[in-house]
Coordinates of C-alpha atoms in Angstrom, one line a residue:
M171 CA -21.9 -51.9 -1.4
E172 CA -20.2 -54.8 0.4
N173 CA -20.2 -57.0 -2.7
D174 CA -18.6 -54.4 -4.9
P175 CA -15.2 -55.6 -6.1
T176 CA -12.0 -53.8 -5.0
L177 CA -11.1 -51.2 -7.6
V178 CA -8.0 -51.9 -9.6
K179 CA -5.3 -49.3 -9.0
C180 CA -2.8 -50.5 -11.6
L181 CA -3.2 -52.7 -14.7
I182 CA 0.0 -54.4 -15.9
W183 CA 0.1 -55.2 -19.6
D184 CA 2.0 -57.9 -21.4
L185 CA 3.1 -56.6 -24.8
D186 CA 3.4 -59.3 -27.4
N187 CA 0.0 -60.4 -28.7
T188 CA -1.6 -58.6 -25.8
L189 CA -1.1 -54.9 -25.9
W190 CA 0.0 -55.0 -29.5
Q191 CA -0.6 -57.5 -32.3
G192 CA 2.5 -59.5 -33.1
T193 CA 5.7 -60.6 -31.5
L194 CA 8.4 -58.0 -31.5
A195 CA 11.3 -60.4 -31.6
E196 CA 10.0 -62.1 -34.7
Q197 CA 8.6 -59.1 -36.6
D198 CA 10.0 -55.6 -36.3
K199 CA 6.6 -54.0 -36.9
V200 CA 3.7 -54.6 -34.5
A201 CA 0.3 -53.0 -34.5
L202 CA -1.9 -51.4 -31.8
S203 CA -5.6 -51.9 -32.3
D204 CA -8.0 -49.0 -31.9
A205 CA -9.9 -51.0 -29.2
V206 CA -6.8 -51.4 -27.1
R207 CA -5.8 -47.8 -27.6
K208 CA -9.2 -46.8 -26.4
V209 CA -8.8 -48.9 -23.2
I210 CA -5.3 -47.4 -22.5
V211 CA -6.7 -43.9 -22.8
G212 CA -9.9 -44.7 -20.9
L213 CA -8.2 -46.3 -17.9
D214 CA -5.8 -43.3 -17.7
E215 CA -8.8 -40.9 -17.6
R216 CA -10.2 -42.9 -14.8
G217 CA -7.1 -42.6 -12.7
I218 CA -6.0 -46.2 -13.0
L219 CA -2.3 -46.5 -13.5
Q220 CA -0.8 -48.8 -16.1
S221 CA 2.5 -50.6 -16.3
V222 CA 4.2 -53.2 -18.5
S223 CA 5.6 -56.6 -17.8
S224 CA 7.2 -58.1 -20.9
R225 CA 9.9 -60.5 -22.0
N226 CA 11.7 -58.3 -24.5
D227 CA 14.7 -56.1 -24.9
F228 CA 13.9 -53.0 -23.0
D229 CA 15.2 -50.4 -25.5
H230 CA 13.6 -52.2 -28.5
A231 CA 10.2 -52.6 -26.8
W232 CA 10.1 -49.1 -25.3
S233 CA 11.0 -47.5 -28.7
R234 CA 8.0 -49.3 -30.2
L235 CA 5.7 -48.0 -27.5
E236 CA 6.9 -44.5 -28.2
E237 CA 6.4 -45.0 -32.0
L238 CA 2.8 -46.2 -31.2
G239 CA 2.2 -43.0 -29.2
V240 CA 1.4 -44.7 -25.9
A241 CA 4.7 -44.9 -23.9
E242 CA 3.7 -41.9 -21.8
Y243 CA 0.8 -43.9 -20.3
F244 CA 3.0 -46.5 -18.6
V245 CA 4.8 -46.1 -15.2
V246 CA 7.5 -48.2 -13.7
P247 CA 7.7 -50.7 -16.6
R248 CA 9.5 -54.0 -16.2
I249 CA 10.8 -55.3 -19.6
G250 CA 13.4 -58.0 -19.5
W251 CA 13.9 -61.7 -19.0
T252 CA 12.9 -62.4 -15.4
P253 CA 9.7 -64.2 -14.4
K254 CA 6.5 -62.2 -14.7
S255 CA 5.6 -62.9 -11.1
G256 CA 8.7 -61.1 -10.0
M257 CA 8.1 -58.2 -12.3
V258 CA 4.5 -57.8 -11.0
K259 CA 5.7 -57.8 -7.4
E260 CA 8.4 -55.2 -8.2
I261 CA 5.8 -52.9 -9.8
A262 CA 3.4 -53.2 -6.9
D263 CA 6.2 -52.5 -4.4
E264 CA 7.5 -49.5 -6.3
L265 CA 4.0 -48.0 -6.4
S266 CA 3.4 -49.0 -2.8
F267 CA 0.2 -50.7 -3.9
A268 CA -1.3 -53.8 -2.3
L269 CA -1.3 -56.8 -4.6
G270 CA -5.1 -57.0 -4.3
T271 CA -5.3 -53.7 -6.2
I272 CA -3.1 -55.0 -9.1
A273 CA -4.4 -56.6 -12.3
F274 CA -2.4 -58.4 -15.0
I275 CA -3.3 -59.2 -18.6
D276 CA -1.3 -61.6 -20.8
D277 CA -2.1 -63.9 -23.7
M278 CA 0.0 -66.8 -22.3
P279 CA -1.7 -69.2 -19.8
A280 CA 1.6 -70.1 -18.4
E281 CA 2.5 -66.5 -17.5
R282 CA -0.9 -65.9 -15.9
A283 CA -0.5 -69.2 -13.9
D284 CA 2.9 -68.0 -12.7
V285 CA 1.5 -64.7 -11.4
S286 CA -1.6 -66.4 -9.9
Y287 CA 0.5 -69.0 -8.1
H288 CA 2.9 -66.6 -6.5
H289 CA 0.4 -63.7 -6.0
P290 CA -3.2 -65.1 -5.8
E291 CA -4.5 -61.6 -4.9
V292 CA -3.6 -60.3 -8.3
R293 CA -6.5 -60.5 -10.8
C294 CA -5.4 -62.0 -14.1
Y295 CA -7.1 -61.6 -17.5
E296 CA -6.8 -63.2 -20.9
A297 CA -5.6 -61.0 -23.7
E298 CA -8.8 -61.6 -25.5
R299 CA -10.6 -59.7 -22.8
A300 CA -8.7 -56.4 -23.3
A301 CA -11.4 -54.6 -25.2
E302 CA -14.0 -55.2 -22.4
L303 CA -12.0 -54.0 -19.5
L304 CA -13.7 -50.6 -19.5
E305 CA -17.0 -52.3 -18.9
L306 CA -15.9 -54.2 -15.8
P307 CA -16.8 -52.9 -12.4
E308 CA -13.3 -53.3 -11.0
F309 CA -12.1 -50.8 -13.5
T310 CA -15.0 -48.4 -13.0
P311 CA -14.6 -45.9 -10.1
T312 CA -17.9 -44.7 -8.7
V313 CA -16.8 -41.1 -8.9
M314 CA -13.9 -39.4 -10.6
T315 CA -11.9 -36.5 -9.0
V316 CA -9.5 -34.0 -10.5
D317 CA -6.7 -35.7 -8.7
G318 CA -7.8 -39.1 -9.9
R319 CA -7.7 -38.0 -13.5
R320 CA -4.1 -36.7 -13.0
R321 CA -2.8 -39.7 -11.0
R322 CA -0.5 -40.9 -13.7
Q323 CA 1.1 -37.5 -14.2
M324 CA 1.5 -37.2 -10.4
Y325 CA 3.3 -40.5 -10.2
Q326 CA 5.6 -39.6 -13.1
A327 CA 6.4 -36.2 -11.4
A328 CA 7.2 -38.2 -8.2
A329 CA 9.6 -40.3 -10.1
R330 CA 11.5 -37.3 -11.5
R331 CA 11.5 -35.8 -8.1
E332 CA 12.9 -38.9 -6.5
T333 CA 15.6 -39.1 -9.2
A334 CA 16.6 -35.4 -8.5
R335 CA 16.6 -36.2 -4.7
S336 CA 19.0 -39.2 -5.2
E337 CA 21.4 -37.1 -7.3
F338 CA 21.4 -34.1 -4.8
A339 CA 24.6 -34.2 -2.7
G340 CA 23.6 -31.8 0.1
P341 CA 21.2 -32.0 3.1
D342 CA 17.5 -32.7 2.6
E343 CA 16.6 -29.2 3.7
D344 CA 18.7 -27.7 1.0
F345 CA 17.2 -30.0 -1.6
L346 CA 13.7 -28.9 -0.5
R347 CA 14.6 -25.3 -1.1
T348 CA 15.5 -26.1 -4.7
L349 CA 12.0 -27.4 -5.4
G350 CA 10.1 -24.2 -5.1
I351 CA 7.4 -25.8 -3.0
V352 CA 4.1 -24.0 -2.6
L353 CA 1.7 -25.3 0.1
R354 CA -1.9 -24.0 0.0
I355 CA -4.3 -24.2 2.9
V356 CA -7.8 -23.1 1.7
R357 CA -11.4 -23.4 2.7
A358 CA -12.9 -26.4 0.8
T359 CA -15.6 -25.7 -1.8
D360 CA -18.3 -28.0 -3.1
E361 CA -16.0 -29.1 -5.9
D362 CA -13.3 -30.1 -3.4
I363 CA -15.5 -32.3 -1.3
I364 CA -15.2 -35.5 -3.4
R365 CA -11.4 -35.5 -3.4
V366 CA -11.3 -34.5 0.3
E367 CA -13.6 -37.4 1.1
E368 CA -11.3 -39.7 -0.9
L369 CA -8.4 -38.5 1.1
T370 CA -10.0 -39.6 4.4
L371 CA -10.5 -43.0 2.9
R372 CA -7.0 -43.4 1.4
T373 CA -4.9 -41.9 4.2
S374 CA -4.2 -44.1 7.3
Q375 CA -0.7 -43.4 8.5
M376 CA -1.3 -39.7 8.9
N377 CA -4.9 -39.8 9.9
A378 CA -5.2 -38.7 13.5
T379 CA -8.5 -40.5 14.2
G380 CA -9.0 -43.0 11.4
V381 CA -12.6 -41.6 11.1
H382 CA -14.1 -41.3 7.6
Y383 CA -16.3 -38.3 6.9
S384 CA -18.9 -38.9 4.2
D385 CA -19.6 -36.5 1.3
E386 CA -22.9 -35.6 2.9
T387 CA -21.4 -34.8 6.3
L388 CA -18.6 -32.7 4.9
R389 CA -21.0 -30.7 2.6
S390 CA -23.2 -29.9 5.6
L391 CA -20.2 -28.6 7.5
L392 CA -19.3 -26.2 4.7
A393 CA -22.4 -24.2 5.6
D394 CA -21.7 -24.3 9.4
E395 CA -20.0 -21.1 10.5
S396 CA -18.6 -22.9 13.6
H397 CA -16.7 -25.3 11.4
E398 CA -13.7 -24.9 9.1
V399 CA -13.2 -27.6 6.4
L400 CA -9.7 -26.9 5.0
V401 CA -8.1 -28.7 2.0
V402 CA -4.3 -28.7 1.6
T403 CA -2.6 -28.9 -1.8
L404 CA 1.1 -29.0 -2.6
D405 CA 3.0 -28.1 -5.8
D406 CA 6.6 -27.9 -6.8
K407 CA 8.7 -27.4 -9.9
F408 CA 8.1 -31.1 -10.9
G409 CA 4.3 -30.7 -10.8
G410 CA 1.3 -30.9 -8.5
Y411 CA 0.6 -33.5 -5.8
G412 CA -3.1 -32.8 -5.8
A413 CA -5.0 -32.7 -2.5
V414 CA -2.6 -33.9 0.2
G415 CA -4.3 -32.8 3.4
L416 CA -7.5 -32.2 5.2
L417 CA -8.2 -30.2 8.4
L418 CA -11.6 -30.3 10.1
I419 CA -11.9 -27.7 12.9
E420 CA -14.8 -26.7 15.1
K421 CA -14.4 -23.3 16.7
F422 CA -15.3 -22.5 20.3
E423 CA -14.8 -19.3 22.3
H424 CA -11.6 -20.3 23.9
A425 CA -10.4 -23.2 21.8
W426 CA -10.3 -24.7 18.3
N427 CA -11.1 -28.4 18.2
I428 CA -9.1 -30.2 15.5
K429 CA -11.6 -33.0 14.8
L430 CA -9.7 -34.4 11.9
L431 CA -6.1 -34.0 10.6
A432 CA -5.2 -36.2 7.6
T433 CA -2.2 -35.7 5.3
S434 CA -1.0 -38.0 2.5
C435 CA 2.1 -40.1 3.0
R436 CA 3.2 -38.8 -0.4
V437 CA 4.4 -35.6 1.1
V438 CA 6.0 -36.8 4.3
F439 CA 9.5 -36.1 3.0
S440 CA 8.6 -32.4 2.5
G441 CA 7.7 -31.9 6.2
A442 CA 4.2 -30.7 5.1
G443 CA 2.5 -32.3 8.1
T444 CA 4.8 -30.6 10.6
I445 CA 4.5 -27.2 8.8
L446 CA 0.7 -27.6 8.7
L447 CA 0.6 -28.0 12.5
R448 CA 3.0 -25.1 13.0
W449 CA 0.9 -22.9 10.8
L450 CA -2.2 -23.8 12.8
A451 CA -0.5 -23.1 16.1
D452 CA 0.6 -19.7 14.8
A453 CA -3.0 -18.9 13.6
A454 CA -4.5 -20.0 17.0
A455 CA -2.0 -17.9 18.9
K456 CA -2.8 -14.9 16.9
A457 CA -6.5 -15.6 17.4
G458 CA -6.0 -16.0 21.2
V459 CA -7.4 -19.5 21.5
H460 CA -6.0 -22.9 22.5
L461 CA -5.9 -26.0 20.3
V462 CA -7.6 -29.3 21.3
A463 CA -6.9 -32.2 18.9
D464 CA -8.9 -35.4 18.7
F465 CA -6.7 -38.4 18.5
R466 CA -7.6 -42.1 18.3
K467 CA -4.8 -44.6 18.1
T468 CA -5.1 -47.1 15.3
D469 CA -2.8 -49.9 14.1
R470 CA -1.4 -47.6 11.4
N471 CA -1.3 -44.0 12.6
R472 CA 1.8 -43.9 14.7
M473 CA 3.1 -41.2 12.4
A474 CA 0.2 -38.9 13.3
E475 CA 0.8 -39.5 17.0
V476 CA 4.5 -38.6 16.6
A477 CA 3.6 -35.4 14.7
Y478 CA 1.2 -34.2 17.4
S479 CA 3.8 -35.0 20.1
F480 CA 6.6 -33.1 18.3
A481 CA 4.2 -30.1 17.9
G482 CA 3.8 -30.0 21.7
F483 CA 0.3 -31.5 22.1
R484 CA -0.2 -33.3 25.4
S485 CA -2.9 -35.1 27.4
E486 CA -3.4 -32.4 30.0
D487 CA -6.3 -30.6 31.7
C488 CA -7.4 -27.2 30.7
D489 CA -10.6 -25.3 31.3
C490 CA -11.0 -24.7 27.5
V491 CA -11.6 -28.5 27.0
E492 CA -14.8 -28.3 29.1
E493 CA -16.6 -26.2 26.4
I494 CA -16.0 -28.9 23.8
P495 CA -18.7 -31.6 23.6
P496 CA -17.5 -35.3 24.1
A497 CA -16.3 -36.9 20.9
S498 CA -18.9 -38.9 19.0
E499 CA -16.5 -41.7 18.2
P500 CA -15.3 -44.2 20.8
G501 CA -11.7 -44.3 21.9
V502 CA -10.9 -40.6 21.1
E503 CA -8.6 -38.8 23.4
R504 CA -8.1 -35.0 23.6
L505 CA -4.7 -33.5 23.2
H506 CA -4.1 -30.0 24.3
L507 CA -1.8 -27.2 23.2
T508 CA -1.4 -23.6 24.4
P509 CA -0.1 -22.2 21.1
T510 CA 2.7 -19.6 20.6
Q511 CA 3.5 -17.8 17.4
Q512 CA 5.8 -19.8 15.1
E513 CA 8.7 -19.0 12.8
P514 CA 7.6 -19.5 9.2
P515 CA 9.2 -22.2 7.2
S516 CA 12.3 -21.6 5.0
T517 CA 11.7 -24.5 2.7
M518 CA 8.4 -23.6 1.1
T519 CA 5.9 -20.8 0.5
V520 CA 2.6 -21.2 2.4
Y521 CA -0.6 -19.6 1.2
A522 CA -3.2 -19.9 4.0
T523 CA -6.7 -18.9 4.8
D524 CA -7.0 -16.4 7.6
L525 CA -9.1 -18.3 10.1
R526 CA -10.1 -15.3 12.1
S527 CA -12.5 -14.1 9.5
P528 CA -14.4 -15.6 6.5
E529 CA -14.0 -12.4 4.6
A530 CA -10.2 -11.9 5.2
A531 CA -7.8 -12.3 2.3
D532 CA -5.5 -15.3 2.3
L533 CA -2.1 -14.9 4.0
I534 CA 1.4 -15.7 2.9
W535 CA 3.3 -17.5 5.7
G536 CA 6.8 -18.3 4.8
I537 CA 8.7 -17.8 1.5
A538 CA 10.5 -20.7 -0.1
G539 CA 14.2 -20.3 0.1
A540 CA 14.0 -17.5 2.7
E541 CA 16.5 -17.4 5.5
S542 CA 15.1 -18.8 8.8

């Protein structure tokens, strides 16, 4: 509904007299109430990230969080002596979250005022309200997906991955080979639809049309033999990324129409979007059909436009386009590719559905670390 509040993506906790009872600098022992512990665990289960902004010595405060058994729930903490408004901005930037999706809870009116003054989009809460957060609509997603419940673990894996990347001395391609990346391209099931729909909502830079497909529409297409609804997942030695891509294809006699291509910005560095298009070109070439991609320029999807261009898609006439009905959305152009078989990647293993037959076994296309 239009009046529903924007969901909070990350709650930032103050520590002293907010998350725990007591002031760490004045008393070595602080206590965590059962009510606050319930909120920490509950928000985590809902896929809402949590962080810390606290005026304390980092090592001292973090060791207390570990002793209380909750340190693992917090990502990108900021514990030090700088203004809280700066800490909040740093956390939002590191997570790549808009400030309007950030919430801040603190017992001190001056700290809340500092954050509100510099970042009016951030929602601030008094410490006394901590126990009621799980009841508020802005902390209550309408639906919960598998990926949502694992969001914190995925961000923590991403941090470990980025650390390893910064410490690796060789080329990016060599680093990718060390990760043991596995890309899976499979037909979506009923259970996948919620997270696939979420992907169309959350992805803008690598969404080729900017079109959102509803849960109802996607479920109806699962039963349509002329359509393929494909979900893309990615895993490596640090953990899973969850659902990172969606392909919606309508099949015609001489062409496959890519009605939607969306991939998460979280996997841009891996080249997954490029490899996805290469796999599709290879599959189309083996099936003896052309590819026709729907593309609608938005103010944020330049990345998708470049990906199609590098893959060889062009605005050009071909008889195969005539058998494809006009796009239902305004402003959509058709990009054409006469595909050729592609060399498989050497940086990841790709398990992919054989699009030539619903009954065919999945294919392995490319082996991580293999010579190209």
